[in-house]
Tab-separated table of C-alpha atoms in Angstrom:
chain	number	residue	atom	x	y	z
A	1	MET	CA	-21.883	-27.299	38.993
A	2	THR	CA	-23.493	-23.973	39.550
A	3	VAL	CA	-25.305	-22.824	36.416
A	4	LEU	CA	-23.989	-19.203	35.290
A	5	PRO	CA	-25.818	-16.779	33.187
A	6	ASP	CA	-25.273	-16.349	29.347
A	7	ILE	CA	-23.375	-13.300	28.224
A	8	PRO	CA	-26.121	-10.192	28.204
A	9	ARG	CA	-27.345	-9.459	24.447
A	10	LEU	CA	-25.847	-5.590	24.580
A	11	TYR	CA	-22.702	-6.891	25.823
A	12	THR	CA	-22.342	-9.100	22.484
A	13	ALA	CA	-23.739	-6.289	20.499
A	14	LEU	CA	-20.898	-4.176	21.520
A	15	ALA	CA	-17.985	-6.597	21.243
A	16	GLU	CA	-19.404	-7.461	17.259
A	17	TRP	CA	-19.282	-3.623	16.680
A	18	LEU	CA	-15.550	-2.745	18.131
A	19	ALA	CA	-14.512	-5.569	16.362
A	20	CYS	CA	-15.778	-3.973	13.081
A	21	LEU	CA	-14.860	-0.444	13.979
A	22	LEU	CA	-11.279	-1.919	13.808
A	23	TYR	CA	-11.281	-2.437	10.200
A	24	VAL	CA	-13.141	0.882	9.836
A	25	LEU	CA	-10.302	2.644	11.312
A	26	ALA	CA	-7.455	0.846	9.458
A	27	LEU	CA	-8.741	0.615	5.882
A	28	ARG	CA	-9.597	3.225	3.379
A	29	ARG	CA	-13.294	4.655	4.118
A	30	ARG	CA	-15.751	5.099	1.423
A	31	PHE	CA	-17.003	8.371	2.545
A	32	GLY	CA	-15.701	10.995	4.889
A	33	VAL	CA	-15.311	10.945	8.730
A	34	PRO	CA	-18.774	12.905	9.281
A	35	VAL	CA	-20.944	9.921	7.393
A	36	THR	CA	-19.068	7.008	8.870
A	37	ALA	CA	-19.361	8.599	12.088
A	38	ALA	CA	-22.926	8.614	11.710
A	39	VAL	CA	-23.160	5.172	10.396
A	40	SER	CA	-21.295	3.682	13.112
A	41	GLY	CA	-23.440	5.219	15.668
A	42	ALA	CA	-26.519	4.190	13.672
A	43	VAL	CA	-25.094	0.638	13.366
A	44	LEU	CA	-23.806	0.294	17.467
A	45	VAL	CA	-27.690	1.314	18.207
A	46	GLY	CA	-29.314	-0.935	16.071
A	47	LEU	CA	-27.425	-3.913	16.356
A	48	GLY	CA	-27.684	-2.981	20.272
A	49	ALA	CA	-31.399	-3.175	19.761
A	50	PHE	CA	-31.560	-6.427	17.753
A	51	LEU	CA	-29.784	-8.611	19.586
A	52	GLN	CA	-31.501	-7.251	22.858
A	53	LEU	CA	-35.024	-8.037	21.422
A	54	THR	CA	-33.927	-11.351	20.088
A	55	GLY	CA	-32.659	-12.790	23.287
A	56	SER	CA	-35.369	-14.723	24.308
A	57	VAL	CA	-35.733	-15.948	21.295
A	58	PRO	CA	-36.511	-20.356	20.981
A	59	LEU	CA	-33.602	-22.132	20.273
A	60	ALA	CA	-34.613	-22.721	16.598
A	61	TRP	CA	-34.410	-19.359	16.274
A	62	TRP	CA	-31.543	-18.616	17.503
A	63	ILE	CA	-29.237	-19.285	14.333
A	64	PRO	CA	-30.792	-17.461	11.941
A	65	CYS	CA	-30.657	-14.179	14.590
A	66	MET	CA	-26.990	-14.674	14.954
A	67	ALA	CA	-26.970	-14.669	11.091
A	68	ALA	CA	-29.007	-11.962	10.641
A	69	ALA	CA	-26.496	-9.954	13.425
A	70	VAL	CA	-23.609	-11.211	11.158
A	71	GLY	CA	-25.242	-9.875	8.062
A	72	GLY	CA	-25.531	-6.544	9.262
A	73	MET	CA	-21.703	-6.526	10.444
A	74	TYR	CA	-20.766	-7.440	6.868
A	75	LEU	CA	-22.945	-4.640	5.746
A	76	TYR	CA	-21.556	-2.274	7.943
A	77	LEU	CA	-18.101	-3.306	6.850
A	78	PHE	CA	-18.850	-3.118	2.612
A	79	GLY	CA	-20.672	0.137	3.305
A	80	CYS	CA	-17.884	1.680	5.324
A	81	CYS	CA	-14.935	0.562	3.567
A	82	ALA	CA	-13.621	1.127	0.044
A	83	ILE	CA	-13.157	-3.127	0.080
A	84	THR	CA	-14.733	-5.213	-2.385
A	85	ALA	CA	-17.636	-7.877	-1.579
A	86	ARG	CA	-15.121	-10.682	-1.300
A	87	GLU	CA	-12.586	-8.729	1.052
A	88	ALA	CA	-15.899	-7.929	3.316
A	89	GLY	CA	-16.787	-11.281	3.861
A	90	TYR	CA	-13.190	-11.848	4.837
A	91	CYS	CA	-12.918	-9.046	7.398
A	92	CYS	CA	-16.389	-9.961	8.607
A	93	ALA	CA	-15.402	-13.505	9.326
A	94	ARG	CA	-12.451	-12.599	11.609
A	95	ALA	CA	-14.271	-9.847	13.131
A	96	PHE	CA	-16.913	-11.937	14.094
A	97	ILE	CA	-14.451	-14.448	15.545
A	98	LEU	CA	-12.723	-11.946	17.293
A	99	ALA	CA	-16.018	-10.323	18.950
A	100	GLU	CA	-16.953	-13.851	20.310
A	101	PHE	CA	-13.819	-14.385	21.901
A	102	ALA	CA	-13.425	-10.401	23.783
A	103	ALA	CA	-17.211	-11.243	24.910
A	104	SER	CA	-16.762	-14.790	25.964
A	105	LEU	CA	-13.118	-13.876	27.885
A	106	GLU	CA	-14.655	-10.429	29.637
A	107	TRP	CA	-18.012	-12.677	30.572
A	108	GLN	CA	-15.577	-15.386	31.878
A	109	LEU	CA	-13.768	-13.195	34.295
A	110	HIS	CA	-17.107	-11.526	35.308
A	111	CYS	CA	-18.674	-14.880	36.804
A	112	TYR	CA	-15.516	-15.915	38.149
A	113	LEU	CA	-15.268	-12.725	40.491
A	114	TRP	CA	-19.247	-11.870	40.577
A	115	PRO	CA	-21.111	-14.867	39.954
A	116	GLN	CA	-24.483	-13.366	41.261
A	117	ARG	CA	-23.438	-9.909	40.045
A	118	GLY	CA	-25.934	-8.121	37.375
A	119	GLY	CA	-24.118	-7.251	33.644
A	120	PHE	CA	-25.133	-3.546	34.223
A	121	GLN	CA	-24.027	-2.851	37.855
A	122	PRO	CA	-20.983	-0.147	37.742
A	123	LEU	CA	-17.881	-2.823	38.896
A	124	ALA	CA	-18.985	-5.069	36.130
A	125	LEU	CA	-19.458	-2.104	33.270
A	126	LEU	CA	-15.888	-1.064	34.782
A	127	LEU	CA	-14.463	-4.704	34.112
A	128	LEU	CA	-16.465	-4.971	30.783
A	129	ALA	CA	-14.385	-1.728	29.798
A	130	VAL	CA	-11.195	-2.690	30.878
A	131	THR	CA	-11.500	-6.351	29.085
A	132	TYR	CA	-12.850	-4.779	26.010
A	133	THR	CA	-10.043	-2.121	25.871
A	134	ALA	CA	-7.239	-4.527	26.309
A	135	VAL	CA	-8.663	-7.216	23.919
A	136	TYR	CA	-8.980	-4.659	20.894
A	137	GLY	CA	-6.246	-2.321	21.964
A	138	PHE	CA	-4.183	-4.951	21.799
A	139	ILE	CA	-5.223	-6.653	18.491
A	140	TYR	CA	-5.033	-2.890	16.864
A	141	GLY	CA	-1.351	-1.980	17.893
A	142	TYR	CA	-0.476	-5.539	16.919
A	143	GLU	CA	-1.997	-6.326	13.576
A	144	PHE	CA	-4.253	-2.811	12.427
A	145	ARG	CA	-2.033	-0.674	13.000
A	146	ARG	CA	0.618	-2.450	10.195
A	147	LEU	CA	-3.232	-2.875	8.150
A	148	HIS	CA	-3.677	1.052	8.077
A	149	ARG	CA	0.037	1.593	6.471
A	150	ASN	CA	-0.365	-0.815	3.787
A	151	PRO	CA	-4.505	-1.175	3.689
A	152	GLU	CA	-4.509	-4.010	0.409
A	153	LEU	CA	-5.803	-6.820	1.563
A	154	GLY	CA	-5.657	-8.783	-1.581
A	155	ILE	CA	-7.867	-11.744	-0.435
A	156	THR	CA	-8.295	-14.643	-2.553
A	157	ARG	CA	-11.610	-16.648	-2.804
A	158	ARG	CA	-9.710	-19.528	-1.374
A	159	ALA	CA	-8.670	-17.577	1.339
A	160	LEU	CA	-12.171	-16.568	2.092
A	161	VAL	CA	-13.618	-19.580	2.013
A	162	SER	CA	-10.514	-20.714	4.596
A	163	ALA	CA	-11.847	-17.685	7.046
A	164	VAL	CA	-15.414	-17.999	6.350
A	165	VAL	CA	-14.988	-22.059	7.472
A	166	LEU	CA	-12.388	-21.542	10.102
A	167	ALA	CA	-14.943	-19.098	11.756
A	168	LEU	CA	-17.832	-21.286	11.497
A	169	ALA	CA	-16.409	-24.315	13.011
A	170	ALA	CA	-14.668	-22.173	16.350
A	171	PHE	CA	-18.655	-20.791	16.530
A	172	ALA	CA	-19.762	-24.276	16.421
A	173	VAL	CA	-17.557	-25.862	18.560
A	174	SER	CA	-17.566	-22.884	21.115
A	175	ASN	CA	-21.567	-22.770	21.699
A	176	LEU	CA	-22.157	-26.781	21.275
A	177	ALA	CA	-22.734	-27.127	25.094
A	178	PHE	CA	-25.211	-24.313	25.164
A	179	THR	CA	-27.362	-25.856	22.600
A	180	GLN	CA	-28.479	-27.744	25.838
A	181	GLU	CA	-30.300	-25.886	28.306
A	182	GLY	CA	-29.237	-25.276	31.926
A	183	GLN	CA	-25.124	-25.803	30.882
A	184	ALA	CA	-24.190	-22.792	31.083
A	185	THR	CA	-21.623	-23.427	33.937
A	186	MET	CA	-17.743	-22.323	33.946
A	187	ASN	CA	-16.462	-25.077	32.791
A	188	VAL	CA	-18.166	-24.397	29.317
A	189	PHE	CA	-17.089	-20.854	29.451
A	190	TYR	CA	-13.862	-22.233	29.839
A	191	ILE	CA	-13.874	-24.333	26.370
A	192	ARG	CA	-16.156	-21.501	24.490
A	193	THR	CA	-13.294	-19.105	24.894
A	194	LEU	CA	-10.501	-21.543	24.571
A	195	VAL	CA	-11.923	-22.464	21.351
A	196	ASP	CA	-12.700	-18.885	20.355
A	197	LEU	CA	-8.915	-17.918	20.965
A	198	ALA	CA	-7.868	-20.664	18.582
A	199	GLY	CA	-10.313	-19.315	16.563
A	200	VAL	CA	-8.785	-15.942	16.727
A	201	LEU	CA	-4.851	-17.233	16.537
A	202	VAL	CA	-5.350	-19.542	13.771
A	203	LEU	CA	-6.925	-16.340	11.277
A	204	SER	CA	-4.257	-14.192	12.177
A	205	ILE	CA	-1.616	-16.252	11.384
A	206	GLN	CA	-3.886	-16.751	7.608
A	207	GLN	CA	-3.865	-13.107	7.449
A	208	GLU	CA	0.305	-13.219	8.637
A	209	GLN	CA	1.047	-15.886	5.263
A	210	LEU	CA	-1.461	-13.931	3.457
A	211	MET	CA	-0.021	-10.397	3.928
A	212	GLU	CA	3.535	-12.461	3.515
A	213	ALA	CA	2.179	-13.634	0.235
A	214	ARG	CA	1.550	-10.253	-0.911
A	215	LEU	CA	4.644	-8.618	0.502
A	216	HIS	CA	6.348	-11.695	-1.820
A	217	ARG	CA	4.646	-10.751	-4.757
A	218	GLU	CA	5.601	-7.031	-4.424
A	219	LEU	CA	9.439	-7.595	-3.993
A	220	GLU	CA	9.124	-9.688	-7.291
A	221	ALA	CA	7.334	-7.187	-8.993
A	222	MET	CA	10.034	-4.564	-7.798
A	223	ASN	CA	12.823	-6.862	-8.821
A	224	ASN	CA	11.655	-7.262	-12.300
A	225	VAL	CA	11.578	-3.556	-12.483
A	226	LEU	CA	15.246	-2.946	-11.046
A	227	HIS	CA	16.500	-5.780	-13.336
A	228	HIS	CA	14.636	-4.043	-16.277
A	229	GLN	CA	16.703	-0.770	-15.341
A	230	TYR	CA	19.604	-2.104	-15.494
A	231	GLU	CA	19.172	-3.759	-19.157
A	232	GLN	CA	18.142	-0.606	-19.737
A	233	TYR	CA	21.005	1.276	-19.108
A	234	GLN	CA	23.117	-1.493	-20.682
A	235	GLN	CA	21.291	-1.295	-23.899
A	236	SER	CA	21.327	2.237	-23.606
A	237	ARG	CA	25.102	3.025	-22.379
A	238	GLU	CA	25.986	0.777	-25.518
A	239	SER	CA	23.479	2.569	-28.539
A	240	ILE	CA	25.507	5.982	-26.821
A	241	ARG	CA	28.677	4.752	-27.557
A	242	LEU	CA	28.033	3.190	-30.841
A	243	ILE	CA	26.502	7.373	-31.536
A	244	ASN	CA	29.324	9.104	-30.428
A	245	ARG	CA	31.548	6.343	-32.535
A	246	HIS	CA	29.833	7.488	-35.441
A	247	CYS	CA	29.922	11.107	-34.713
A	248	HIS	CA	33.365	10.804	-34.288
A	249	ASP	CA	33.766	9.416	-38.288
A	250	LEU	CA	31.206	11.992	-39.533
A	251	LYS	CA	33.731	14.427	-38.367
A	252	LEU	CA	36.493	12.732	-39.721
A	253	GLN	CA	34.663	13.014	-42.895
A	254	ILE	CA	33.682	16.419	-42.779
A	255	ALA	CA	37.468	17.162	-42.051
A	256	ALA	CA	38.167	14.916	-45.446
A	257	ILE	CA	35.636	16.767	-47.455
A	258	ARG	CA	36.948	20.179	-46.352
A	259	ALA	CA	40.410	19.439	-47.199
A	260	GLU	CA	39.437	18.835	-50.741
A	261	HIS	CA	36.770	21.178	-51.162
A	262	ASP	CA	37.074	24.804	-50.691
A	263	PRO	CA	33.792	26.635	-51.629
A	264	GLY	CA	32.670	29.565	-49.158
A	265	LYS	CA	29.001	28.165	-48.789
A	266	GLN	CA	30.434	24.448	-48.403
A	267	ALA	CA	32.745	25.391	-45.809
A	268	ALA	CA	29.765	27.470	-44.162
A	269	ALA	CA	27.576	24.277	-43.869
A	270	LEU	CA	30.324	22.225	-43.219
A	271	ASP	CA	30.641	24.506	-40.122
A	272	GLU	CA	27.114	24.532	-38.696
A	273	MET	CA	26.953	20.655	-39.538
A	274	GLU	CA	30.052	20.345	-37.606
A	275	SER	CA	28.625	22.690	-34.814
A	276	GLY	CA	25.370	20.591	-34.653
A	277	ILE	CA	27.426	17.403	-33.567
A	278	ARG	CA	29.487	19.015	-31.042
A	279	MET	CA	25.828	20.291	-29.493
A	280	TYR	CA	24.715	16.623	-29.502
A	281	GLU	CA	27.853	15.376	-27.887
A	282	ALA	CA	27.087	17.825	-25.028
A	283	GLN	CA	23.717	17.435	-24.286
A	284	ASN	CA	23.078	15.848	-21.086
A	285	LYS	CA	26.720	15.973	-20.023
A	286	THR	CA	25.553	15.877	-16.156
A	287	GLY	CA	28.761	15.485	-14.455
A	288	ASN	CA	27.756	11.842	-13.817
A	289	PRO	CA	28.354	9.045	-16.482
A	290	VAL	CA	25.719	7.081	-15.594
A	291	LEU	CA	22.920	9.923	-15.169
A	292	ASP	CA	23.991	10.723	-18.537
A	293	THR	CA	23.130	7.813	-19.911
A	294	LEU	CA	19.912	7.519	-18.653
A	295	LEU	CA	19.000	11.209	-19.712
A	296	THR	CA	20.620	11.025	-23.137
A	297	ALA	CA	18.461	7.627	-23.479
A	298	LYS	CA	15.340	8.934	-22.604
A	299	SER	CA	15.978	12.090	-24.688
A	300	LEU	CA	15.962	10.109	-27.511
A	301	TYR	CA	13.052	7.973	-26.608
A	302	CYS	CA	10.800	11.465	-26.022
A	303	GLN	CA	11.723	12.693	-29.065
A	304	GLN	CA	10.824	9.566	-30.888
A	305	HIS	CA	7.092	9.923	-29.382
A	306	ASP	CA	5.971	13.822	-29.509
A	307	ILE	CA	7.282	13.965	-26.082
A	308	ASN	CA	8.340	17.280	-24.709
A	309	PHE	CA	11.507	16.626	-22.122
A	310	THR	CA	13.228	19.169	-20.290
A	311	CYS	CA	16.185	18.437	-17.942
A	312	VAL	CA	18.295	20.455	-15.661
A	313	ALA	CA	20.431	18.083	-13.244
A	314	ASP	CA	23.926	18.403	-11.334
A	315	GLY	CA	24.956	15.104	-11.816
A	316	HIS	CA	27.726	15.246	-9.611
A	317	LEU	CA	25.332	15.193	-6.934
A	318	LEU	CA	24.616	11.625	-7.350
A	319	ASP	CA	28.055	10.572	-7.250
A	320	PHE	CA	27.924	9.146	-3.791
A	321	MET	CA	25.117	6.360	-5.277
A	322	PRO	CA	25.983	3.321	-7.250
A	323	THR	CA	25.184	2.560	-10.425
A	324	GLY	CA	22.333	0.233	-9.299
A	325	ASP	CA	20.526	2.929	-7.085
A	326	ILE	CA	20.827	5.676	-9.814
A	327	CYS	CA	19.171	3.348	-12.364
A	328	THR	CA	16.454	2.603	-10.007
A	329	ILE	CA	15.600	6.153	-8.752
A	330	VAL	CA	16.006	8.441	-11.885
A	331	GLY	CA	15.102	5.313	-14.632
A	332	THR	CA	12.305	4.286	-12.792
A	333	ALA	CA	10.918	7.855	-12.196
A	334	LEU	CA	11.670	8.763	-16.110
A	335	ASP	CA	9.750	5.795	-17.321
A	336	ASN	CA	6.158	6.446	-14.936
A	337	ALA	CA	6.440	9.642	-16.562
A	338	THR	CA	6.925	8.360	-20.080
A	339	GLU	CA	4.286	5.998	-19.657
A	340	SER	CA	2.012	8.493	-18.249
A	341	VAL	CA	2.351	11.035	-20.803
A	342	GLN	CA	2.442	8.999	-23.192
A	343	THR	CA	-1.286	8.034	-22.930
A	344	LEU	CA	-2.384	11.653	-23.798
A	345	SER	CA	-3.677	11.959	-27.267
A	346	ASP	CA	-3.022	15.846	-27.429
A	347	THR	CA	1.112	15.796	-27.985
A	348	GLU	CA	1.111	19.119	-26.608
A	349	LYS	CA	0.433	17.819	-23.573
A	350	ARG	CA	3.226	15.505	-23.388
A	351	LEU	CA	5.236	17.230	-20.785
A	352	ILE	CA	7.518	15.870	-18.581
A	353	ARG	CA	10.209	18.073	-16.556
A	354	VAL	CA	12.776	16.573	-14.716
A	355	ALA	CA	15.640	19.086	-11.993
A	356	ILE	CA	18.266	17.251	-9.638
A	357	PHE	CA	19.801	19.789	-7.387
A	358	ALA	CA	21.257	20.899	-4.080
A	359	GLN	CA	18.158	22.025	-1.556
A	360	HIS	CA	19.843	22.893	2.076
A	361	GLY	CA	22.599	20.311	2.570
A	362	PHE	CA	20.179	17.503	0.664
A	363	VAL	CA	19.824	16.185	-2.809
A	364	MET	CA	16.502	16.930	-4.845
A	365	LEU	CA	15.394	14.654	-7.667
A	366	ARG	CA	12.055	16.692	-9.128
A	367	PHE	CA	9.979	14.438	-11.253
A	368	GLU	CA	7.081	15.932	-13.225
A	369	ASN	CA	4.720	14.967	-16.223
A	370	TYR	CA	1.434	16.275	-16.998
A	371	CYS	CA	-1.829	14.915	-16.139
A	372	GLU	CA	-5.035	15.306	-17.300
A	373	SER	CA	-7.035	13.885	-14.308
A	374	PRO	CA	-5.401	13.687	-10.538
A	375	VAL	CA	-3.609	10.396	-9.814
A	376	ARG	CA	-5.165	8.442	-6.630
A	377	LEU	CA	-3.370	8.011	-3.729
A	378	ASP	CA	-3.834	5.367	-1.089
A	379	ALA	CA	-2.980	5.866	2.698
A	380	ASP	CA	-0.105	5.503	1.986
A	381	GLY	CA	0.339	8.579	-0.537
A	382	MET	CA	1.705	6.093	-3.132
A	383	PRO	CA	-0.543	5.430	-6.118
A	384	PRO	CA	-2.083	1.763	-5.992
A	385	HIS	CA	-0.469	-0.438	-7.188
A	386	GLY	CA	2.468	1.629	-7.763
A	387	TYR	CA	5.251	-0.542	-7.735
A	388	GLY	CA	7.413	1.749	-9.881
A	389	VAL	CA	7.427	4.356	-7.139
A	390	ARG	CA	7.386	2.596	-4.158
A	391	THR	CA	11.050	0.906	-5.540
A	392	VAL	CA	12.118	4.691	-5.875
A	393	ARG	CA	11.087	4.773	-2.462
A	394	ALA	CA	13.106	1.929	-0.991
A	395	ALA	CA	15.844	2.587	-3.067
A	396	ALA	CA	15.718	6.242	-1.287
A	397	GLU	CA	15.278	4.694	2.092
A	398	LYS	CA	18.283	2.672	2.201
A	399	TYR	CA	19.913	6.405	2.139
A	400	GLY	CA	17.457	7.933	5.379
A	401	GLY	CA	16.163	9.286	2.346
A	402	THR	CA	12.115	10.202	1.650
A	403	VAL	CA	9.447	10.015	-1.389
A	404	THR	CA	6.586	12.093	-1.530
A	405	VAL	CA	3.844	12.011	-4.278
A	406	HIS	CA	0.984	14.617	-5.158
A	407	CYS	CA	-1.060	16.217	-8.040
A	408	GLU	CA	-0.839	20.175	-8.425
A	409	ASP	CA	-2.547	21.742	-11.499
A	410	ASN	CA	-2.850	18.415	-13.535
A	411	TRP	CA	1.032	18.235	-13.090
A	412	PHE	CA	2.294	14.732	-11.423
A	413	ILE	CA	5.157	15.550	-9.424
A	414	LEU	CA	7.432	12.895	-7.636
A	415	ARG	CA	9.346	14.184	-5.147
A	416	VAL	CA	13.069	12.598	-3.510
A	417	LEU	CA	15.154	13.769	-1.196
A	418	LEU	CA	18.372	12.171	-0.473
A	419	PRO	CA	21.082	13.427	2.291
A	420	HIS	CA	24.099	14.122	0.830
A	421	GLY	CA	26.422	11.721	1.377
A	422	ASP	CA	29.253	9.418	0.355
A	423	GLY	CA	26.961	6.543	0.678
A	424	SER	CA	28.843	4.258	2.888
A	425	ASP	CA	25.938	4.233	5.001
A	426	ALA	CA	23.988	2.379	2.226
């Protein structure tokens, strides 16, 4: 068989750099775009120079040089992406085996088409650009765009060990034949490409399983939030029913006292007491009984914990929503707000404002609470690990609504915008 040249070292450096760049583009970055771009350019030059200079080292030094190149990939990922050391190791393992596959596939096509042509002639460079664009473009479109929308990796120690072992095994098997000098034949290239492809597929399947497991945990947490909200609603409804019954009994007692005693001052005091009872019965009467229950319960809670709670709401705007969704959106948002302000030591800053109103044919629910420091948001515009806000968003999306979160002048603001309708399409 015809002995063929091996992959140019600069091709390998470019493949490894592009594989890492996918993660840099998909994950949250530690630095701004200018710094990240400068570091990326420096890594590309450094990696290319290192692999080019070590291209003719003896076989005994080949493995240490490859290990050093992988170490550079690891430092690049850990330095530019806002991830943990464990997550950087996992991404490095996946990027390395992806780079091996891309470089092997491109060079196999090159040797099949032009076995005697050099790697830096115009047609060879065109093939390089087309192959790398196709491979990395497909991987980015299929997997990394989803990772960009939800960049939380959640890599466990077992997942890291599995990824590293799989990457090392694929690399060892695919390069086994090259340990014997003069064995770079087309059959060896076929084996290397297929083994690297298998490694990429296995690690991709592992990534899918990890994402499904993480989504399952998030869904379970969201379901717990929903169940908790509904239980709170049931308890609040019963409590308010008892309070209203006591108020009614108290009014009967007042009437009996008035009938038996009729001093002027006593009558005035009783009138004032009755007026106060009527005011209490009238508070949080928005027109929607479910919303009334939630707001009344939260008002009582805020009074007990020195929280200034104000609300202006038209409850009829939520009549198209079932009880569960009102509890999810309003109850969860109020719980998040009260939990946040309770951490403030200054009771004067424990402020919560709620407004529900119509706006240009939509229903706007606006929840605001004071916060001393801005809340960090992820690439999706949500607080990290904010299952409550994600639960609100999931409920709003059932109606084609949107949820936005931002901080402004020491206020954390959660807006829920819902199309006004009867909910038949929910």
